[in-house]
Coordinates of C-alpha atoms in Angstrom, one line a residue:
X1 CA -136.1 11.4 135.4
X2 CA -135.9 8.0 137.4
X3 CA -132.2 6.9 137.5
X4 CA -132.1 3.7 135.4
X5 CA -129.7 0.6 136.8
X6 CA -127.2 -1.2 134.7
X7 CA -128.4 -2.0 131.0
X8 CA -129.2 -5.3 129.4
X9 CA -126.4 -6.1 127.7
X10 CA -124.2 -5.5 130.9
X11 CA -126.8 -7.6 133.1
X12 CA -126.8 -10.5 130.3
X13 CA -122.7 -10.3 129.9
X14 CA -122.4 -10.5 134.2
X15 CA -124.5 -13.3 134.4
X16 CA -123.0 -15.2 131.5
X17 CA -119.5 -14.3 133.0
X18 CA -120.6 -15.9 136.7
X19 CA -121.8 -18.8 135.1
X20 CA -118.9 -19.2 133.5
X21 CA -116.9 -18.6 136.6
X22 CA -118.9 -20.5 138.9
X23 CA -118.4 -23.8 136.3
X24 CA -114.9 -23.0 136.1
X25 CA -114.2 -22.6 139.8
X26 CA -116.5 -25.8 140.8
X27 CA -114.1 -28.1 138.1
X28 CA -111.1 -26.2 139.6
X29 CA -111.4 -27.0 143.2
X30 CA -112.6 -30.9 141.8
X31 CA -109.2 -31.3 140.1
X32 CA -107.5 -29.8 143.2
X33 CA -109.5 -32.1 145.3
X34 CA -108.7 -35.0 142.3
X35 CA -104.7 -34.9 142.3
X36 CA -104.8 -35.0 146.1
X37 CA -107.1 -37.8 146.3
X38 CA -104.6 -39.6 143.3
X39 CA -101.7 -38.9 145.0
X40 CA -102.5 -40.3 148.4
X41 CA -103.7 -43.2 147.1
X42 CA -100.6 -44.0 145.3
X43 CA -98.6 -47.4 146.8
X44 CA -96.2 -45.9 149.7
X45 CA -92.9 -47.0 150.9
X46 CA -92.8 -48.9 154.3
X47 CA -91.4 -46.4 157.2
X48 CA -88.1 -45.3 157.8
X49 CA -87.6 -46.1 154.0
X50 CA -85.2 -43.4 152.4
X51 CA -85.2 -42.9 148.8
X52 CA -81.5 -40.9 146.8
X53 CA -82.4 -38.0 145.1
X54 CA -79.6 -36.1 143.3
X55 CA -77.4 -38.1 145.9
X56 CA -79.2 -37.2 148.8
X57 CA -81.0 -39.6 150.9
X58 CA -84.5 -38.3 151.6
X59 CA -87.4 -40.0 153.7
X60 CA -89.9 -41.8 151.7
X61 CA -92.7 -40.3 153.3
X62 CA -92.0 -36.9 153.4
X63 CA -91.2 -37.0 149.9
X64 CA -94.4 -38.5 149.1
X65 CA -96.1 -35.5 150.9
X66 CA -94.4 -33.2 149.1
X67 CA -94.9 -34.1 145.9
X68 CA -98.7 -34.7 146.4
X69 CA -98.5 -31.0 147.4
X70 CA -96.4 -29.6 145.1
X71 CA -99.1 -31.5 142.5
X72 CA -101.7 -29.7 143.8
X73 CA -100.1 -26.3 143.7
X74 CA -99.4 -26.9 140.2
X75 CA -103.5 -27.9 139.3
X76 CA -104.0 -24.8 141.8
X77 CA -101.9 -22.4 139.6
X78 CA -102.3 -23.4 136.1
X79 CA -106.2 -23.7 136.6
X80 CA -106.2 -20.4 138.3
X81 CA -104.6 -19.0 134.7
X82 CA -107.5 -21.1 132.9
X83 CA -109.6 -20.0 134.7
X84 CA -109.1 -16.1 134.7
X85 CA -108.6 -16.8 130.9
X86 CA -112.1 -18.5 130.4
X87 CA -113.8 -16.2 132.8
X88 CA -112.4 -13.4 130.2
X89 CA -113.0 -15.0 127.1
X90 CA -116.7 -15.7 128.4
X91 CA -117.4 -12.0 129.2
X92 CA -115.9 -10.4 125.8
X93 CA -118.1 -13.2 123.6
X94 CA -121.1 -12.3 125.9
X95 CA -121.1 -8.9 125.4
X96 CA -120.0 -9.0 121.7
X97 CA -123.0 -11.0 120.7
X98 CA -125.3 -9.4 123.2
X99 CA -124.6 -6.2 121.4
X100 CA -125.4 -7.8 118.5
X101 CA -128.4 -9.3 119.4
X102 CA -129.8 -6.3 121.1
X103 CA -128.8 -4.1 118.3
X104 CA -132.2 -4.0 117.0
X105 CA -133.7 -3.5 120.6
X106 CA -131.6 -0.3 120.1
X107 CA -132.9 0.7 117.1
X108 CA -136.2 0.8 117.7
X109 CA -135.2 2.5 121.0
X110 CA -134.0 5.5 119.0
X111 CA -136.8 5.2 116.5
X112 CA -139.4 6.1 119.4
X113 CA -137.1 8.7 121.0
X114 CA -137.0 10.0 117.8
X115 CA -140.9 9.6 117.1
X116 CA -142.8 12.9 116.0
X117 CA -145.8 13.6 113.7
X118 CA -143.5 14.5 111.0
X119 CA -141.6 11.4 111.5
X120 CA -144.7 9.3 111.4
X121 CA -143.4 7.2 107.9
X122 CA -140.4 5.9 108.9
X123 CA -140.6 2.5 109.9
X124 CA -137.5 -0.3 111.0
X125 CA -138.1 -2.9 108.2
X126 CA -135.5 -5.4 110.3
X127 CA -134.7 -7.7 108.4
X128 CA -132.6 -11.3 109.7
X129 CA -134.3 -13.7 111.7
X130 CA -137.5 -14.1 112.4
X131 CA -136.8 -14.5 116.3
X132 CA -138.3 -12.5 119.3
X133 CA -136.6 -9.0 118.5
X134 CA -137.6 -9.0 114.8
X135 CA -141.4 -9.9 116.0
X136 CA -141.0 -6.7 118.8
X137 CA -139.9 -4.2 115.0
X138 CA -142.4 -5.6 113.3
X139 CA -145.1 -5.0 116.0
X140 CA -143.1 -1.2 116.8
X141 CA -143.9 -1.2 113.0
X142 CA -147.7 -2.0 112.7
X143 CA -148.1 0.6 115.8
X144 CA -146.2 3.0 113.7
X145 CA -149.1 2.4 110.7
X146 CA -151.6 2.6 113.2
X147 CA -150.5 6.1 114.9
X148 CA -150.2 7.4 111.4
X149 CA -153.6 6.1 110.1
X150 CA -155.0 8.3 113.0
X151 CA -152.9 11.0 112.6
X152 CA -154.1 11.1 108.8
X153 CA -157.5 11.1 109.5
X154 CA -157.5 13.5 112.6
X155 CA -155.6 16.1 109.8
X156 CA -158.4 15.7 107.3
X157 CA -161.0 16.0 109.9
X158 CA -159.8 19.0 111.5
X159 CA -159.2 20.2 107.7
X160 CA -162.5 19.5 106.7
X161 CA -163.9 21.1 109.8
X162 CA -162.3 24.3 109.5
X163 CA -164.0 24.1 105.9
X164 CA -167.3 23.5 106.9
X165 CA -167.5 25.9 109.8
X166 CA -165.7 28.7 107.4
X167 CA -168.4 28.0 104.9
X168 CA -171.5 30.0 106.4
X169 CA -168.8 32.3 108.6
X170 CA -168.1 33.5 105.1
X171 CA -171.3 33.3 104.0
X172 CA -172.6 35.8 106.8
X173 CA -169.5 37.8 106.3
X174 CA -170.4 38.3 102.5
X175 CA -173.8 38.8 102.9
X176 CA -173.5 41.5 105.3
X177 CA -170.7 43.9 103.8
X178 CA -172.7 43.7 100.6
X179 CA -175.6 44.9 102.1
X180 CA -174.5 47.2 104.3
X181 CA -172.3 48.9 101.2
X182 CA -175.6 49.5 99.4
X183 CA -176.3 53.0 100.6
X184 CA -180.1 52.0 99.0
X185 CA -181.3 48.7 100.5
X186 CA -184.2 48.8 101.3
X187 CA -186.3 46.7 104.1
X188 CA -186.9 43.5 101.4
X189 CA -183.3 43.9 101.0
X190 CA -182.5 43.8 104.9
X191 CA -184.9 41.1 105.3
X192 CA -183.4 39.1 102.4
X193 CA -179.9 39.6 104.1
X194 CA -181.2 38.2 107.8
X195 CA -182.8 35.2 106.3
X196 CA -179.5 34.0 104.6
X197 CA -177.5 35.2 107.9
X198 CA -180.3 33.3 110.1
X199 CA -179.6 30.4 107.9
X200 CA -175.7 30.3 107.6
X201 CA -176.3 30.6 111.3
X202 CA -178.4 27.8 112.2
X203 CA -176.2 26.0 109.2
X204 CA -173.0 26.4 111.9
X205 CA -175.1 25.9 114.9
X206 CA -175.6 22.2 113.5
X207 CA -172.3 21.7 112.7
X208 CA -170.6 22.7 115.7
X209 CA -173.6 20.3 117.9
X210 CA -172.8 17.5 115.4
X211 CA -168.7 17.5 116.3
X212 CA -169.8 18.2 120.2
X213 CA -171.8 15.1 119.8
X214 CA -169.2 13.0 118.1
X215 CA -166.2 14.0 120.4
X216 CA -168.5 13.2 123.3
X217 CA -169.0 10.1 121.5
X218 CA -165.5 9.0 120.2
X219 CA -163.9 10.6 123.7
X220 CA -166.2 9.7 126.8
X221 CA -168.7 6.6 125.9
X222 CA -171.7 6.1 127.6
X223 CA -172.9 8.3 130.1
X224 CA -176.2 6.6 131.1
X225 CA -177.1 3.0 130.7
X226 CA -181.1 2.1 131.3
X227 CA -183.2 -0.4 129.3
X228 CA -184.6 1.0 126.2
X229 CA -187.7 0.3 123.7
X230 CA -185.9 0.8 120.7
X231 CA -189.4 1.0 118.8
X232 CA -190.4 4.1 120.8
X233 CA -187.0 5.4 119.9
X234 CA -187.4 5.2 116.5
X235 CA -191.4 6.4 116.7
X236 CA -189.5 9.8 118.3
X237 CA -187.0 10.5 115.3
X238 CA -189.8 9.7 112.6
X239 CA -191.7 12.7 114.6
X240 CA -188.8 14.6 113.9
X241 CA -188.4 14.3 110.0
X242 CA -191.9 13.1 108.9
X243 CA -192.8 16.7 107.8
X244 CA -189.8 16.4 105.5
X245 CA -191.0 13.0 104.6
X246 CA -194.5 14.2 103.6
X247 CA -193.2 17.7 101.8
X248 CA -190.8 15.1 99.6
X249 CA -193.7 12.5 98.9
X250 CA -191.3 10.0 100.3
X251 CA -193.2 6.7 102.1
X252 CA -192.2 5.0 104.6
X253 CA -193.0 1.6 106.1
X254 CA -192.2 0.4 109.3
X255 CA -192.0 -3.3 110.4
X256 CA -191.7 -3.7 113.9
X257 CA -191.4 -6.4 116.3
X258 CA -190.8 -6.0 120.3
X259 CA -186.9 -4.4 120.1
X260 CA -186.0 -4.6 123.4
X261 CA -181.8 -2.2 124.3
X262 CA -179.7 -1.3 126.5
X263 CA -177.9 2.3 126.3
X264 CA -178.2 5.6 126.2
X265 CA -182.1 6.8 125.6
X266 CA -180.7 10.2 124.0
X267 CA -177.6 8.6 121.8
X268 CA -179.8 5.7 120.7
X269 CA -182.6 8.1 119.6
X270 CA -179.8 10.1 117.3
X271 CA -178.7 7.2 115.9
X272 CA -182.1 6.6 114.6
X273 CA -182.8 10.1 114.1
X274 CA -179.8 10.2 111.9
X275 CA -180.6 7.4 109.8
X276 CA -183.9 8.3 109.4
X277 CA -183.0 11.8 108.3
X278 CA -180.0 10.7 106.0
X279 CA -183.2 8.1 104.4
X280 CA -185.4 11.3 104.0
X281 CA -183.1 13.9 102.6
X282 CA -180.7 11.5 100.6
X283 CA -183.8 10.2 98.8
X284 CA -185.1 10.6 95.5
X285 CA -188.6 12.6 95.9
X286 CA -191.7 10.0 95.7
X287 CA -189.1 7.4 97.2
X288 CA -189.7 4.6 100.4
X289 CA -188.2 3.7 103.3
X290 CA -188.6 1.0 105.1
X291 CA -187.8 0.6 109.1
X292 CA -187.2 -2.9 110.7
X293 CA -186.7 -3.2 114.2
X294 CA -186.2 -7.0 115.7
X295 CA -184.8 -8.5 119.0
X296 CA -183.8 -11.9 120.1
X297 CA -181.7 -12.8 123.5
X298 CA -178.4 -11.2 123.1
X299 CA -178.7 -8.4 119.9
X300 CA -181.8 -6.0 118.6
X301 CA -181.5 -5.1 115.2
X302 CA -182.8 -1.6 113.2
X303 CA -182.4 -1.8 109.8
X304 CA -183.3 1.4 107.5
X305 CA -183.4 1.0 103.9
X306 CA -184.2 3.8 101.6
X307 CA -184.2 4.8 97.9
X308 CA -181.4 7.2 96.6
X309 CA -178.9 7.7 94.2
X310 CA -177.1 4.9 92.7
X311 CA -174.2 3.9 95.4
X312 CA -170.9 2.4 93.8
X313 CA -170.7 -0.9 96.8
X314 CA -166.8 -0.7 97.0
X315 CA -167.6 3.0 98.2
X316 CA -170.0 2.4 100.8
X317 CA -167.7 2.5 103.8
X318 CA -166.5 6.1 102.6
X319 CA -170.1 7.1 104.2
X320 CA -168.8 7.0 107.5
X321 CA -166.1 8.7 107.4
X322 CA -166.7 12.7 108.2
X323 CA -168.2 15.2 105.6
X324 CA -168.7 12.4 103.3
X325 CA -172.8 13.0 101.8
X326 CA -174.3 10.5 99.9
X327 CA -171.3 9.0 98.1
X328 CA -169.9 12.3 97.5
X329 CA -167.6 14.9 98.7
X330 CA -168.3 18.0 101.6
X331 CA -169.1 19.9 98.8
X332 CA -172.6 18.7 98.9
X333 CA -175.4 21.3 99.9
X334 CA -177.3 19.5 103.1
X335 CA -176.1 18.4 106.2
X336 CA -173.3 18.3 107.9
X337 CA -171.5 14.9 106.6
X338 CA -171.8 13.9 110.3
X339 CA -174.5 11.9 110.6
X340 CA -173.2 8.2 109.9
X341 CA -170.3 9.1 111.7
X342 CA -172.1 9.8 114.8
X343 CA -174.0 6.7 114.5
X344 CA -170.6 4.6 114.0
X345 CA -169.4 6.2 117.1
X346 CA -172.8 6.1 119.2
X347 CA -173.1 2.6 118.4
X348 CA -169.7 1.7 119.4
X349 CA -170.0 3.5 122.3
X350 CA -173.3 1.0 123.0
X351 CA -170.8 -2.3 122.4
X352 CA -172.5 -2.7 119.3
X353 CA -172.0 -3.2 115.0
X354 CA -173.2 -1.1 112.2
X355 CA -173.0 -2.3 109.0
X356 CA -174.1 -0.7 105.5
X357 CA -175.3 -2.2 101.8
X358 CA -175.6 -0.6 98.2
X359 CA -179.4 -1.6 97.2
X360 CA -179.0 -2.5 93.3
X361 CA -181.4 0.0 91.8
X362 CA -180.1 2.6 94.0
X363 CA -180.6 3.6 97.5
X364 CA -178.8 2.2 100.6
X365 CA -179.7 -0.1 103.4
X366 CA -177.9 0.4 107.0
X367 CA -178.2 -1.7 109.6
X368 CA -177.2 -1.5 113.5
X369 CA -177.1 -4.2 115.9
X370 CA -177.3 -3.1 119.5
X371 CA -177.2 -5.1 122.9
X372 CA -180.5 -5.8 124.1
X373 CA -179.5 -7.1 127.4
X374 CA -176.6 -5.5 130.0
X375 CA -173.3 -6.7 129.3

């Protein structure tokens, strides 16, 4: 641990202390200089002049030296006193309210020694003054909400995680001691058993690529930056999910304009191939979508609107959030709640804004702005 030096409140008490000394000691040596100066000037008597004092004649000019210098010691000695006394006096008041005023410096000293996730809620609150140190609580404070606010969400991620990726675990699990306990299943019975294992399998597979994908994200940014068409990025994710498209009656009409980016070829094709498939399988069968694509000098825009589900507005920023489906919970029976949280990270990862919108009627319409020139 590096050896720290002397504390605030000592530093600030010193210097107060030799400011006050160095005052004190410049008026000092003026007043010495003062008397001197007073004294010689005063009207002298001619030489060889005597003057009685307590009966005793005494030259004029030696007593005149003398009692310019017994002036001065006196100045010398009773501001010497003065000035020891103010010198102390300055250096108890400066580090009495030093103390004071660094007493919430203190506090929120020992609030982050003290910091741990279980500590998380407490907060300083200072009240007094609005002056420097209550601005520093108030800003340890707001850190303090922020830390927490990620700490809260991290816990129901890795909650909700652990529930999804226990979900077809158990699922396999099941399936296979109860049809390996039947001492009569037969081969449609086997085969019954692999399809639902094949499926909780790929069902896991997913999930786990969709966090890999959003850690990479969230954690590392962008590892490849190269112009993009953003049109033949979304022509490759509508490959991906038209079958889907076709099998739900679900049409879909693209308006397209030159949509110049700049990013990641692979991220940028998720994020469309993620809004395209939440359009397709968040949809209400014999639905539309419609794809706009759109670029001008600084920003290209793709917008995907879709029929769906009636979509409250006040909840449509839940959608982003992990394991959220449609509105509702991870209980829902497709996906993997990931998608629009991979396109919120991917797209900040690309320096650019996704926004989403309720469509009265039902349905929702998302819409990503992306740079379409380097930055």
């Amino acid at each position: 641990m590096r050896r720290r030096g002397p504390g605030l409140r000592v530093r600030l008490t010193l210097l107060a202390a030799g400011l006050v000394a160095f005052v004190s000691g410049l008026l000092l040596v003026l007043g010495w200089m003062l008397v001197g100066q007073v004294v010689a000037s005063s009207p002298r008597f001619p030489d060889g002049s005597t003057v009685r004092v307590d009966g005793v004649d005494v030259d004029a000019g030696v007593l005149a030296d003398t009692l310019g210098q017994q002036a001065r010691d006196a100045v010398l000695r009773s501001g010497s006193i003065a000035f020891l006394c103010v010198v102390t006096a300055a250096a108890l008041l400066a580090w009495t309210i030093t103390g004071r005023v660094l007493r919430p410096v203190h506090d929120v000293t020992d609030a982050a020694r003290k910091l741990s996730v279980e500590s998380l809620g407490e907060r300083l609150r200072l009240a007094g003054p609005r002056d420097e140190v209550a601005e520093l609580a108030d800003t340890f404070d707001e850190m303090l909400d922020r830390l927490q606010a990620a700490f809260d969400s991290q816990r129901r991620f890795v909650a909700n995680a652990s529930h999804e990726l226990r979900t077809p675990l158990s699922v396999i699990r099941t399936e296979l001691e109860v049809t390996l306990s039947d001492p009569d299943a037969d081969e449609a019975e086997l085969r019954r058993m692999a399809s639902v294992v094949r499926a909780a399998t790929e069902r896991a597979e997913q999930l786990v690529s969709a966090l890999l994908l959003l850690a990479r994200t969230e954690g590392l940014g962008l590892a490849v930056r190269e112009p993009v068409d953003l049109n033949a990025v979304v022509e490759s994710a509508w490959k991906a999910v038209r079958v889907e498209a076709e099998q739900r009656q679900v049409r879909a009409t693209f308006v397209t304009a030159p949509a110049p980016a700049v990013g990641d070829p692979a991220l940028l094709e998720r994020i469309a191939g993620n809004l395209l498939e939440n359009a397709v399988r968040h949809n209400l069968p014999g639905g539309w979508i419609e794809v706009r694509t759109e670029g001008g000098p600084d920003w290209t825009s793709l917008r995907v609107s879709s029929s769906g589900q009636l979509i409250a507005p006040d909840r449509v920023d839940e959608l982003f959030e992990p394991f959220r489906r449609g509105g509702a919970d991870r209980t829902a029976r497709t996906g993997t709640g990931l998608g629009l949280s991979i396109v919120r990270a991917a797209v900040a990862a690309h320096e650019g804004r996704v926004h989403a919108a309720a469509i009265p009627g039902g349905g929702l319409s998302v819409g990503v702005l992306l740079p379409s020139a380097p930055r």
